[in-house]
mmCIF file with all atom_site columns, C-alpha atoms in Angstrom:
data_model
loop_
_atom_site.group_PDB
_atom_site.id
_atom_site.type_symbol
_atom_site.label_atom_id
_atom_site.label_alt_id
_atom_site.label_comp_id
_atom_site.label_asym_id
_atom_site.label_entity_id
_atom_site.label_seq_id
_atom_site.pdbx_PDB_ins_code
_atom_site.Cartn_x
_atom_site.Cartn_y
_atom_site.Cartn_z
_atom_site.occupancy
_atom_site.B_iso_or_equiv
_atom_site.pdbx_formal_charge
_atom_site.auth_seq_id
_atom_site.auth_comp_id
_atom_site.auth_asym_id
_atom_site.auth_atom_id
_atom_site.pdbx_PDB_model_num
ATOM 1   C CA . MET A 1 1   ? -45.726 3.525   46.932  1.00 58.00 ? 1   MET A CA 1
ATOM 2   C CA . LYS A 1 2   ? -46.053 1.471   43.740  1.00 60.00 ? 2   LYS A CA 1
ATOM 3   C CA . ARG A 1 3   ? -42.299 0.940   43.672  1.00 61.00 ? 3   ARG A CA 1
ATOM 4   C CA . THR A 1 4   ? -42.334 -0.395  47.246  1.00 64.00 ? 4   THR A CA 1
ATOM 5   C CA . ASN A 1 5   ? -45.082 -2.915  46.383  1.00 60.00 ? 5   ASN A CA 1
ATOM 6   C CA . GLN A 1 6   ? -43.104 -4.147  43.366  1.00 64.00 ? 6   GLN A CA 1
ATOM 7   C CA . LEU A 1 7   ? -39.955 -4.494  45.459  1.00 57.00 ? 7   LEU A CA 1
ATOM 8   C CA . GLY A 1 8   ? -41.878 -6.410  48.145  1.00 58.00 ? 8   GLY A CA 1
ATOM 9   C CA . ALA A 1 9   ? -43.411 -8.777  45.584  1.00 57.00 ? 9   ALA A CA 1
ATOM 10  C CA . ALA A 1 10  ? -40.014 -9.440  44.017  1.00 57.00 ? 10  ALA A CA 1
ATOM 11  C CA . LEU A 1 11  ? -38.528 -10.147 47.453  1.00 52.00 ? 11  LEU A CA 1
ATOM 12  C CA . LEU A 1 12  ? -41.374 -12.572 48.243  1.00 53.00 ? 12  LEU A CA 1
ATOM 13  C CA . VAL A 1 13  ? -40.822 -14.455 44.967  1.00 53.00 ? 13  VAL A CA 1
ATOM 14  C CA . VAL A 1 14  ? -37.077 -14.749 45.649  1.00 56.00 ? 14  VAL A CA 1
ATOM 15  C CA . MET A 1 15  ? -37.759 -16.070 49.162  1.00 62.00 ? 15  MET A CA 1
ATOM 16  C CA . LEU A 1 16  ? -40.242 -18.665 47.921  1.00 56.00 ? 16  LEU A CA 1
ATOM 17  C CA . VAL A 1 17  ? -37.872 -19.877 45.222  1.00 56.00 ? 17  VAL A CA 1
ATOM 18  C CA . SER A 1 18  ? -34.940 -20.171 47.618  1.00 61.00 ? 18  SER A CA 1
ATOM 19  C CA . MET A 1 19  ? -36.845 -22.026 50.393  1.00 58.00 ? 19  MET A CA 1
ATOM 20  C CA . PRO A 1 20  ? -36.238 -25.735 50.846  1.00 55.00 ? 20  PRO A CA 1
ATOM 21  C CA . GLY A 1 21  ? -38.898 -27.993 49.386  1.00 49.00 ? 21  GLY A CA 1
ATOM 22  C CA . TRP A 1 22  ? -40.324 -29.150 52.708  1.00 44.00 ? 22  TRP A CA 1
ATOM 23  C CA . MET A 1 23  ? -41.096 -25.562 53.718  1.00 49.00 ? 23  MET A CA 1
ATOM 24  C CA . VAL A 1 24  ? -43.283 -24.821 50.692  1.00 45.00 ? 24  VAL A CA 1
ATOM 25  C CA . GLY A 1 25  ? -45.281 -28.032 50.991  1.00 44.00 ? 25  GLY A CA 1
ATOM 26  C CA . ALA A 1 26  ? -43.348 -30.390 48.731  1.00 43.00 ? 26  ALA A CA 1
ATOM 27  C CA . GLN A 1 27  ? -44.694 -33.913 48.847  1.00 41.00 ? 27  GLN A CA 1
ATOM 28  C CA . GLU A 1 28  ? -42.786 -37.089 49.497  1.00 45.00 ? 28  GLU A CA 1
ATOM 29  C CA . PRO A 1 29  ? -41.664 -38.929 46.364  1.00 47.00 ? 29  PRO A CA 1
ATOM 30  C CA . GLN A 1 30  ? -44.631 -40.815 45.016  1.00 54.00 ? 30  GLN A CA 1
ATOM 31  C CA . ASP A 1 31  ? -44.669 -44.366 43.799  1.00 61.00 ? 31  ASP A CA 1
ATOM 32  C CA . ARG A 1 32  ? -43.655 -44.880 40.198  1.00 63.00 ? 32  ARG A CA 1
ATOM 33  C CA . LEU A 1 33  ? -45.991 -45.717 37.372  1.00 75.00 ? 33  LEU A CA 1
ATOM 34  C CA . PRO A 1 34  ? -46.035 -49.398 36.323  1.00 74.00 ? 34  PRO A CA 1
ATOM 35  C CA . ASP A 1 35  ? -44.213 -48.593 33.060  1.00 80.00 ? 35  ASP A CA 1
ATOM 36  C CA . ASP A 1 36  ? -41.421 -46.847 34.959  1.00 83.00 ? 36  ASP A CA 1
ATOM 37  C CA . VAL A 1 37  ? -41.185 -49.717 37.447  1.00 86.00 ? 37  VAL A CA 1
ATOM 38  C CA . SER A 1 38  ? -40.860 -52.228 34.594  1.00 87.00 ? 38  SER A CA 1
ATOM 39  C CA . ARG A 1 39  ? -38.229 -50.115 32.845  1.00 89.00 ? 39  ARG A CA 1
ATOM 40  C CA . VAL A 1 40  ? -36.118 -49.650 35.983  1.00 88.00 ? 40  VAL A CA 1
ATOM 41  C CA . THR A 1 41  ? -36.457 -53.342 36.901  1.00 88.00 ? 41  THR A CA 1
ATOM 42  C CA . ARG A 1 42  ? -35.362 -54.406 33.415  1.00 90.00 ? 42  ARG A CA 1
ATOM 43  C CA . GLU A 1 43  ? -32.440 -51.969 33.319  1.00 89.00 ? 43  GLU A CA 1
ATOM 44  C CA . VAL A 1 44  ? -31.137 -52.955 36.763  1.00 88.00 ? 44  VAL A CA 1
ATOM 45  C CA . SER A 1 45  ? -31.575 -56.673 35.979  1.00 88.00 ? 45  SER A CA 1
ATOM 46  C CA . GLN A 1 46  ? -29.511 -56.208 32.819  1.00 87.00 ? 46  GLN A CA 1
ATOM 47  C CA . GLU A 1 47  ? -26.781 -54.279 34.623  1.00 85.00 ? 47  GLU A CA 1
ATOM 48  C CA . ILE A 1 48  ? -26.029 -56.795 37.408  1.00 84.00 ? 48  ILE A CA 1
ATOM 49  C CA . TYR A 1 49  ? -24.353 -60.183 37.015  1.00 84.00 ? 49  TYR A CA 1
ATOM 50  C CA . SER A 1 50  ? -26.126 -63.029 38.774  1.00 83.00 ? 50  SER A CA 1
ATOM 51  C CA . PRO A 1 51  ? -24.137 -65.144 41.244  1.00 82.00 ? 51  PRO A CA 1
ATOM 52  C CA . TYR A 1 52  ? -26.536 -68.009 40.487  1.00 84.00 ? 52  TYR A CA 1
ATOM 53  C CA . CYS A 1 53  ? -25.679 -68.173 36.771  1.00 84.00 ? 53  CYS A CA 1
ATOM 54  C CA . PRO A 1 54  ? -22.002 -67.313 36.214  1.00 84.00 ? 54  PRO A CA 1
ATOM 55  C CA . GLY A 1 55  ? -21.462 -65.013 33.257  1.00 83.00 ? 55  GLY A CA 1
ATOM 56  C CA . LYS A 1 56  ? -25.144 -64.072 32.945  1.00 86.00 ? 56  LYS A CA 1
ATOM 57  C CA . THR A 1 57  ? -27.045 -61.058 34.141  1.00 85.00 ? 57  THR A CA 1
ATOM 58  C CA . LEU A 1 58  ? -30.054 -61.327 36.438  1.00 86.00 ? 58  LEU A CA 1
ATOM 59  C CA . ALA A 1 59  ? -32.311 -60.752 33.433  1.00 88.00 ? 59  ALA A CA 1
ATOM 60  C CA . MET A 1 60  ? -30.899 -63.818 31.633  1.00 89.00 ? 60  MET A CA 1
ATOM 61  C CA . CYS A 1 61  ? -30.607 -66.150 34.636  1.00 89.00 ? 61  CYS A CA 1
ATOM 62  C CA . PRO A 1 62  ? -33.415 -68.769 34.889  1.00 91.00 ? 62  PRO A CA 1
ATOM 63  C CA . SER A 1 63  ? -32.655 -69.585 38.551  1.00 88.00 ? 63  SER A CA 1
ATOM 64  C CA . ALA A 1 64  ? -35.424 -69.272 41.160  1.00 90.00 ? 64  ALA A CA 1
ATOM 65  C CA . ASN A 1 65  ? -33.056 -67.253 43.361  1.00 88.00 ? 65  ASN A CA 1
ATOM 66  C CA . ALA A 1 66  ? -32.515 -64.814 40.497  1.00 87.00 ? 66  ALA A CA 1
ATOM 67  C CA . ALA A 1 67  ? -36.293 -64.497 40.168  1.00 89.00 ? 67  ALA A CA 1
ATOM 68  C CA . VAL A 1 68  ? -36.491 -63.577 43.865  1.00 89.00 ? 68  VAL A CA 1
ATOM 69  C CA . ALA A 1 69  ? -33.797 -60.945 43.340  1.00 88.00 ? 69  ALA A CA 1
ATOM 70  C CA . ARG A 1 70  ? -35.704 -59.555 40.337  1.00 89.00 ? 70  ARG A CA 1
ATOM 71  C CA . MET A 1 71  ? -38.866 -59.335 42.452  1.00 90.00 ? 71  MET A CA 1
ATOM 72  C CA . ASP A 1 72  ? -36.887 -57.437 45.106  1.00 90.00 ? 72  ASP A CA 1
ATOM 73  C CA . ILE A 1 73  ? -35.668 -55.056 42.411  1.00 89.00 ? 73  ILE A CA 1
ATOM 74  C CA . GLN A 1 74  ? -39.242 -54.550 41.234  1.00 89.00 ? 74  GLN A CA 1
ATOM 75  C CA . GLU A 1 75  ? -40.403 -53.830 44.788  1.00 90.00 ? 75  GLU A CA 1
ATOM 76  C CA . MET A 1 76  ? -37.618 -51.293 45.344  1.00 89.00 ? 76  MET A CA 1
ATOM 77  C CA . ALA A 1 77  ? -38.358 -49.645 41.991  1.00 88.00 ? 77  ALA A CA 1
ATOM 78  C CA . SER A 1 78  ? -42.049 -49.359 42.834  1.00 90.00 ? 78  SER A CA 1
ATOM 79  C CA . GLN A 1 79  ? -41.092 -47.596 46.084  1.00 88.00 ? 79  GLN A CA 1
ATOM 80  C CA . GLY A 1 80  ? -39.316 -44.941 44.020  1.00 87.00 ? 80  GLY A CA 1
ATOM 81  C CA . MET A 1 81  ? -35.678 -45.914 44.594  1.00 87.00 ? 81  MET A CA 1
ATOM 82  C CA . GLU A 1 82  ? -33.186 -44.863 41.943  1.00 89.00 ? 82  GLU A CA 1
ATOM 83  C CA . LYS A 1 83  ? -31.162 -47.394 39.939  1.00 86.00 ? 83  LYS A CA 1
ATOM 84  C CA . GLU A 1 84  ? -27.879 -46.803 41.750  1.00 88.00 ? 84  GLU A CA 1
ATOM 85  C CA . ALA A 1 85  ? -29.568 -47.085 45.155  1.00 89.00 ? 85  ALA A CA 1
ATOM 86  C CA . ILE A 1 86  ? -31.215 -50.357 44.098  1.00 88.00 ? 86  ILE A CA 1
ATOM 87  C CA . LYS A 1 87  ? -27.853 -51.767 42.983  1.00 85.00 ? 87  LYS A CA 1
ATOM 88  C CA . ALA A 1 88  ? -26.220 -50.755 46.264  1.00 86.00 ? 88  ALA A CA 1
ATOM 89  C CA . GLU A 1 89  ? -29.092 -52.293 48.246  1.00 86.00 ? 89  GLU A CA 1
ATOM 90  C CA . LEU A 1 90  ? -28.838 -55.578 46.316  1.00 84.00 ? 90  LEU A CA 1
ATOM 91  C CA . ILE A 1 91  ? -25.125 -55.828 47.000  1.00 82.00 ? 91  ILE A CA 1
ATOM 92  C CA . ALA A 1 92  ? -25.742 -55.016 50.674  1.00 84.00 ? 92  ALA A CA 1
ATOM 93  C CA . ARG A 1 93  ? -28.516 -57.647 50.949  1.00 82.00 ? 93  ARG A CA 1
ATOM 94  C CA . TYR A 1 94  ? -27.061 -60.503 48.971  1.00 77.00 ? 94  TYR A CA 1
ATOM 95  C CA . GLY A 1 95  ? -23.344 -59.867 49.236  1.00 75.00 ? 95  GLY A CA 1
ATOM 96  C CA . GLU A 1 96  ? -20.602 -59.324 46.731  1.00 69.00 ? 96  GLU A CA 1
ATOM 97  C CA . GLY A 1 97  ? -21.774 -62.156 44.464  1.00 70.00 ? 97  GLY A CA 1
ATOM 98  C CA . PHE A 1 98  ? -23.789 -59.555 42.596  1.00 70.00 ? 98  PHE A CA 1
ATOM 99  C CA . GLU A 1 99  ? -21.417 -57.650 40.355  1.00 72.00 ? 99  GLU A CA 1
ATOM 100 C CA . VAL A 1 100 ? -22.365 -54.540 38.457  1.00 72.00 ? 100 VAL A CA 1
ATOM 101 C CA . VAL A 1 101 ? -21.866 -54.811 34.706  1.00 67.00 ? 101 VAL A CA 1
ATOM 102 C CA . GLU A 1 102 ? -19.534 -52.034 33.635  1.00 66.00 ? 102 GLU A CA 1
ATOM 103 C CA . PRO A 1 103 ? -21.014 -50.100 30.734  1.00 60.00 ? 103 PRO A CA 1
ATOM 104 C CA . PRO A 1 104 ? -18.774 -49.826 27.691  1.00 59.00 ? 104 PRO A CA 1
ATOM 105 C CA . PRO A 1 105 ? -16.946 -46.540 27.340  1.00 62.00 ? 105 PRO A CA 1
ATOM 106 C CA . GLU A 1 106 ? -18.783 -44.169 25.090  1.00 64.00 ? 106 GLU A CA 1
ATOM 107 C CA . ASP A 1 107 ? -16.168 -42.973 22.679  1.00 65.00 ? 107 ASP A CA 1
ATOM 108 C CA . ASN A 1 108 ? -18.190 -41.968 19.664  1.00 71.00 ? 108 ASN A CA 1
ATOM 109 C CA . ALA A 1 109 ? -15.244 -40.281 17.963  1.00 75.00 ? 109 ALA A CA 1
ATOM 110 C CA . LYS A 1 110 ? -13.358 -43.584 17.706  1.00 79.00 ? 110 LYS A CA 1
ATOM 111 C CA . LEU A 1 111 ? -16.479 -45.376 16.531  1.00 78.00 ? 111 LEU A CA 1
ATOM 112 C CA . LEU A 1 112 ? -17.112 -42.761 13.853  1.00 81.00 ? 112 LEU A CA 1
ATOM 113 C CA . GLY A 1 113 ? -13.460 -42.885 12.782  1.00 84.00 ? 113 GLY A CA 1
ATOM 114 C CA . SER A 1 114 ? -13.587 -46.664 12.464  1.00 87.00 ? 114 SER A CA 1
ATOM 115 C CA . ILE A 1 115 ? -16.757 -46.514 10.395  1.00 90.00 ? 115 ILE A CA 1
ATOM 116 C CA . LEU A 1 116 ? -15.314 -43.865 8.077   1.00 90.00 ? 116 LEU A CA 1
ATOM 117 C CA . ALA A 1 117 ? -12.051 -45.800 7.670   1.00 92.00 ? 117 ALA A CA 1
ATOM 118 C CA . GLY A 1 118 ? -13.982 -48.956 6.777   1.00 92.00 ? 118 GLY A CA 1
ATOM 119 C CA . LEU A 1 119 ? -16.116 -47.023 4.314   1.00 93.00 ? 119 LEU A CA 1
ATOM 120 C CA . LEU A 1 120 ? -13.009 -45.533 2.685   1.00 93.00 ? 120 LEU A CA 1
ATOM 121 C CA . VAL A 1 121 ? -11.404 -48.971 2.322   1.00 94.00 ? 121 VAL A CA 1
ATOM 122 C CA . ALA A 1 122 ? -14.604 -50.333 0.759   1.00 94.00 ? 122 ALA A CA 1
ATOM 123 C CA . VAL A 1 123 ? -14.823 -47.466 -1.752  1.00 94.00 ? 123 VAL A CA 1
ATOM 124 C CA . VAL A 1 124 ? -11.158 -47.853 -2.730  1.00 94.00 ? 124 VAL A CA 1
ATOM 125 C CA . ALA A 1 125 ? -11.646 -51.612 -3.201  1.00 93.00 ? 125 ALA A CA 1
ATOM 126 C CA . VAL A 1 126 ? -14.708 -51.086 -5.418  1.00 93.00 ? 126 VAL A CA 1
ATOM 127 C CA . VAL A 1 127 ? -12.886 -48.517 -7.557  1.00 93.00 ? 127 VAL A CA 1
ATOM 128 C CA . ALA A 1 128 ? -9.834  -50.788 -7.895  1.00 91.00 ? 128 ALA A CA 1
ATOM 129 C CA . LEU A 1 129 ? -11.980 -53.753 -8.920  1.00 91.00 ? 129 LEU A CA 1
ATOM 130 C CA . ALA A 1 130 ? -13.889 -51.642 -11.436 1.00 90.00 ? 130 ALA A CA 1
ATOM 131 C CA . ARG A 1 131 ? -10.655 -50.451 -13.024 1.00 88.00 ? 131 ARG A CA 1
ATOM 132 C CA . ARG A 1 132 ? -9.255  -53.958 -13.121 1.00 87.00 ? 132 ARG A CA 1
ATOM 133 C CA . ARG A 1 133 ? -12.420 -55.249 -14.746 1.00 86.00 ? 133 ARG A CA 1
ATOM 134 C CA . ARG A 1 134 ? -12.286 -52.597 -17.467 1.00 84.00 ? 134 ARG A CA 1
ATOM 135 C CA . GLY A 1 135 ? -8.685  -53.443 -18.087 1.00 73.00 ? 135 GLY A CA 1
ATOM 136 C CA . GLY A 1 136 ? -5.745  -51.143 -17.916 1.00 58.00 ? 136 GLY A CA 1
ATOM 137 C CA . ASP A 1 137 ? -5.909  -47.946 -15.964 1.00 53.00 ? 137 ASP A CA 1
ATOM 138 C CA . GLY A 1 138 ? -9.663  -47.579 -16.328 1.00 47.00 ? 138 GLY A CA 1
ATOM 139 C CA . SER A 1 139 ? -9.411  -44.515 -18.510 1.00 51.00 ? 139 SER A CA 1
ATOM 140 C CA . ALA A 1 140 ? -12.600 -44.197 -20.535 1.00 50.00 ? 140 ALA A CA 1
ATOM 141 C CA . GLU A 1 141 ? -11.310 -41.460 -22.783 1.00 53.00 ? 141 GLU A CA 1
ATOM 142 C CA . LEU A 1 142 ? -9.305  -42.352 -25.858 1.00 50.00 ? 142 LEU A CA 1
ATOM 143 C CA . GLY A 1 143 ? -6.426  -40.166 -26.870 1.00 50.00 ? 143 GLY A CA 1
ATOM 144 C CA . ALA A 1 144 ? -6.125  -38.624 -30.311 1.00 52.00 ? 144 ALA A CA 1
ATOM 145 C CA . ASP A 1 145 ? -3.534  -41.214 -31.384 1.00 53.00 ? 145 ASP A CA 1
ATOM 146 C CA . GLU A 1 146 ? -5.636  -44.165 -30.261 1.00 53.00 ? 146 GLU A CA 1
ATOM 147 C CA . GLY A 1 147 ? -8.774  -42.819 -31.948 1.00 53.00 ? 147 GLY A CA 1
ATOM 148 C CA . SER A 1 148 ? -7.012  -42.225 -35.252 1.00 56.00 ? 148 SER A CA 1
ATOM 149 C CA . ALA A 1 149 ? -5.367  -45.663 -35.097 1.00 53.00 ? 149 ALA A CA 1
ATOM 150 C CA . LEU A 1 150 ? -8.775  -47.272 -34.769 1.00 54.00 ? 150 LEU A CA 1
ATOM 151 C CA . GLU A 1 151 ? -10.121 -45.341 -37.720 1.00 61.00 ? 151 GLU A CA 1
ATOM 152 C CA . GLU A 1 152 ? -7.111  -46.389 -39.798 1.00 61.00 ? 152 GLU A CA 1
ATOM 153 C CA . GLY A 1 153 ? -7.612  -49.975 -38.645 1.00 62.00 ? 153 GLY A CA 1
ATOM 154 C CA . ASP A 1 154 ? -11.220 -49.849 -39.804 1.00 69.00 ? 154 ASP A CA 1
ATOM 155 C CA . GLU A 1 155 ? -10.108 -48.580 -43.210 1.00 73.00 ? 155 GLU A CA 1
ATOM 156 C CA . LEU A 1 156 ? -7.477  -51.323 -43.437 1.00 72.00 ? 156 LEU A CA 1
ATOM 157 C CA . ASP A 1 157 ? -10.076 -53.932 -42.567 1.00 80.00 ? 157 ASP A CA 1
ATOM 158 C CA . GLU A 1 158 ? -12.377 -52.661 -45.297 1.00 83.00 ? 158 GLU A CA 1
ATOM 159 C CA . ASP A 1 159 ? -9.514  -52.676 -47.807 1.00 82.00 ? 159 ASP A CA 1
ATOM 160 C CA . TYR A 1 160 ? -8.572  -56.212 -46.831 1.00 84.00 ? 160 TYR A CA 1
ATOM 161 C CA . LEU A 1 161 ? -12.166 -57.393 -47.130 1.00 84.00 ? 161 LEU A CA 1
ATOM 162 C CA . ASP A 1 162 ? -12.439 -55.818 -50.564 1.00 85.00 ? 162 ASP A CA 1
ATOM 163 C CA . GLU A 1 163 ? -9.302  -57.674 -51.679 1.00 86.00 ? 163 GLU A CA 1
ATOM 164 C CA . LEU A 1 164 ? -10.664 -60.958 -50.392 1.00 84.00 ? 164 LEU A CA 1
ATOM 165 C CA . ARG A 1 165 ? -13.945 -60.442 -52.241 1.00 86.00 ? 165 ARG A CA 1
ATOM 166 C CA . GLU A 1 166 ? -12.155 -59.713 -55.465 1.00 86.00 ? 166 GLU A CA 1
ATOM 167 C CA . ASP A 1 167 ? -9.990  -62.809 -55.119 1.00 84.00 ? 167 ASP A CA 1
ATOM 168 C CA . TYR A 1 168 ? -12.921 -64.989 -54.202 1.00 81.00 ? 168 TYR A CA 1
ATOM 169 C CA . LEU A 1 169 ? -15.232 -63.729 -56.875 1.00 82.00 ? 169 LEU A CA 1
ATOM 170 C CA . SER A 1 170 ? -12.691 -63.845 -59.644 1.00 71.00 ? 170 SER A CA 1
#
């Protein structure tokens, strides 16, 4: 008996989950919050070119007609319309003068590659300039021959100075 009750409850849950929304009492889409309306209005206004100001989006166009179009966008957004539906409605209302701004392709791999290549070139340039400034190949270590030559040079300098002192003082 317990097993039958569990099976019945599971079947009821599956039926409720699979029913269309209107059958389980889903509500109509509600109006958006003012923040959402502002965001959608701004985004749509920035994604559509204005026919009243060539080369500018609705958001940048100071024309009174563009302001009317922005108010229409705000009204549609407050009614709960999605961005794409608002764009389609604007084009249907005002004609083909409203063109949708094509978003740039999102190719992050190329962007990252370009940044890394630029960084590599900058590092190589800094290293090359540092070596050039030091003079020669930029080697900081002195070989055994160079070190001993300097020590001999120091001894020769001291000997030479001693000779000069003797000549001068005599």
